[in-house]
mmCIF file of C-alpha atoms in Angstrom:
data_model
loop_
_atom_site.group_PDB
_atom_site.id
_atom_site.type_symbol
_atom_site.label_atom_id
_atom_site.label_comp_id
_atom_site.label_asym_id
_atom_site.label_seq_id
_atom_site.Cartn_x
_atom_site.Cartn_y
_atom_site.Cartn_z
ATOM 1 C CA UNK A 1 -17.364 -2.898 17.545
ATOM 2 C CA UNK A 2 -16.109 0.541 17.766
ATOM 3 C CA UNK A 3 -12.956 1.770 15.924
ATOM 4 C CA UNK A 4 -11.251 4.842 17.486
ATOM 5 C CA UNK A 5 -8.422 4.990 14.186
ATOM 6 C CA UNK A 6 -8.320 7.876 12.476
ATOM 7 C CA UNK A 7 -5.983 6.698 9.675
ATOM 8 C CA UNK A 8 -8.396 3.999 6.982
ATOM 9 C CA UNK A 9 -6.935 0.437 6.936
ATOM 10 C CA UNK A 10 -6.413 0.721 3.944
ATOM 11 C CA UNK A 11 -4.736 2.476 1.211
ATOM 12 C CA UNK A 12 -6.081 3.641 -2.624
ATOM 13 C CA UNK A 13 -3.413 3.451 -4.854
ATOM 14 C CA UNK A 14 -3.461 7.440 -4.844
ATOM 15 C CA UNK A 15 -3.208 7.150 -1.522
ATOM 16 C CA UNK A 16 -0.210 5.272 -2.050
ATOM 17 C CA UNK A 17 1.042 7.850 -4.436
ATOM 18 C CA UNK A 18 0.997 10.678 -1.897
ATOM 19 C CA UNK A 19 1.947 8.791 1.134
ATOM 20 C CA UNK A 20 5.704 7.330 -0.684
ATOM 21 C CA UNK A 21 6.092 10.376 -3.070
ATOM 22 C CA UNK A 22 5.812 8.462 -6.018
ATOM 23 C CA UNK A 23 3.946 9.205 -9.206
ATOM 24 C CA UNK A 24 1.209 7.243 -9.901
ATOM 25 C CA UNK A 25 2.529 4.801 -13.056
ATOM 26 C CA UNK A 26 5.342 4.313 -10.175
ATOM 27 C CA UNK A 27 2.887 2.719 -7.654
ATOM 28 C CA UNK A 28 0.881 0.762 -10.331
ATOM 29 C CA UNK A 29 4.363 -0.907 -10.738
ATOM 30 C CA UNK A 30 4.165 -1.754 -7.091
ATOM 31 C CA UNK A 31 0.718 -2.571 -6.862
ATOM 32 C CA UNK A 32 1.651 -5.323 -9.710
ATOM 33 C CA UNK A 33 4.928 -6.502 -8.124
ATOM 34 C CA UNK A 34 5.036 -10.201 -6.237
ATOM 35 C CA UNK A 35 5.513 -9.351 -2.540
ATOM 36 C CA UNK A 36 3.781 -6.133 -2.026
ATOM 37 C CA UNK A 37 0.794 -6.588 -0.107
ATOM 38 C CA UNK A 38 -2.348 -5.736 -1.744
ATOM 39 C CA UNK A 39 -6.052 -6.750 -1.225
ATOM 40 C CA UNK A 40 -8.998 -6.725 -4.360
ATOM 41 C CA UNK A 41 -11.926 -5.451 -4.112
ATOM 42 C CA UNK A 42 -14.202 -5.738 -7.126
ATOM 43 C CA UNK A 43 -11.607 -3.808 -9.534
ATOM 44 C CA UNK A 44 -10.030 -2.077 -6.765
ATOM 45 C CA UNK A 45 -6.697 -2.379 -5.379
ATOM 46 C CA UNK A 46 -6.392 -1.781 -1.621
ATOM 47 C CA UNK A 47 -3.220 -1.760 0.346
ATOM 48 C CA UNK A 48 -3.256 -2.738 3.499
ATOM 49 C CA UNK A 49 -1.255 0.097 6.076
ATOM 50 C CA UNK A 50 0.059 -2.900 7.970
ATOM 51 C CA UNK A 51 1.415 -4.419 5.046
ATOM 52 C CA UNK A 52 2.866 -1.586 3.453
ATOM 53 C CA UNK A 53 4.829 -0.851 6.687
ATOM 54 C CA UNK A 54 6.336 -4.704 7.327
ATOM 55 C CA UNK A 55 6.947 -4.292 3.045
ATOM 56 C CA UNK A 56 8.948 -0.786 3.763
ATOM 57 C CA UNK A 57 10.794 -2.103 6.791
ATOM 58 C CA UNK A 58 11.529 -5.309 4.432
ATOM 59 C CA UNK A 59 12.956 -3.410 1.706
ATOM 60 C CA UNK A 60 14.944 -1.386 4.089
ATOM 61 C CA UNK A 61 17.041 -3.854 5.943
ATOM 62 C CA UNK A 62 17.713 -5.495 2.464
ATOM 63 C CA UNK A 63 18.364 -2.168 0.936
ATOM 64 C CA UNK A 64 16.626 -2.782 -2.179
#
């Protein structure tokens, strides 16, 4: 199966870091949080692009 994306699936938590502007003890704090969508790999923590968009578009039409 051939995938023509250019962006990865899936986000490091650095990844994270430069993608929201946060620092990274900020997204650890997310990463850790019930309801943010993350995926384990061995000791990894991946987060999904999907997931972090529904999670952002969540957060802003509760405005929390």
């Amino acid at each position: 199966m051939k995938n023509d994306r250019t962006e990865p699936m899936c986000l490091a938590v650095d990844d994270l870091c430069e993608i929201l502007g946060v620092s990274r003890p900020t997204a650890y704090e997310l990463v850790h949080r019930d309801g943010f969508p993350t995926i384990r790999v061995g000791r990894r923590i991946l987060v999904p692009r999907a997931g972090l968009e529904k999670w952002l578009e969540t957060q802003a039409n509760t405005g929390r």
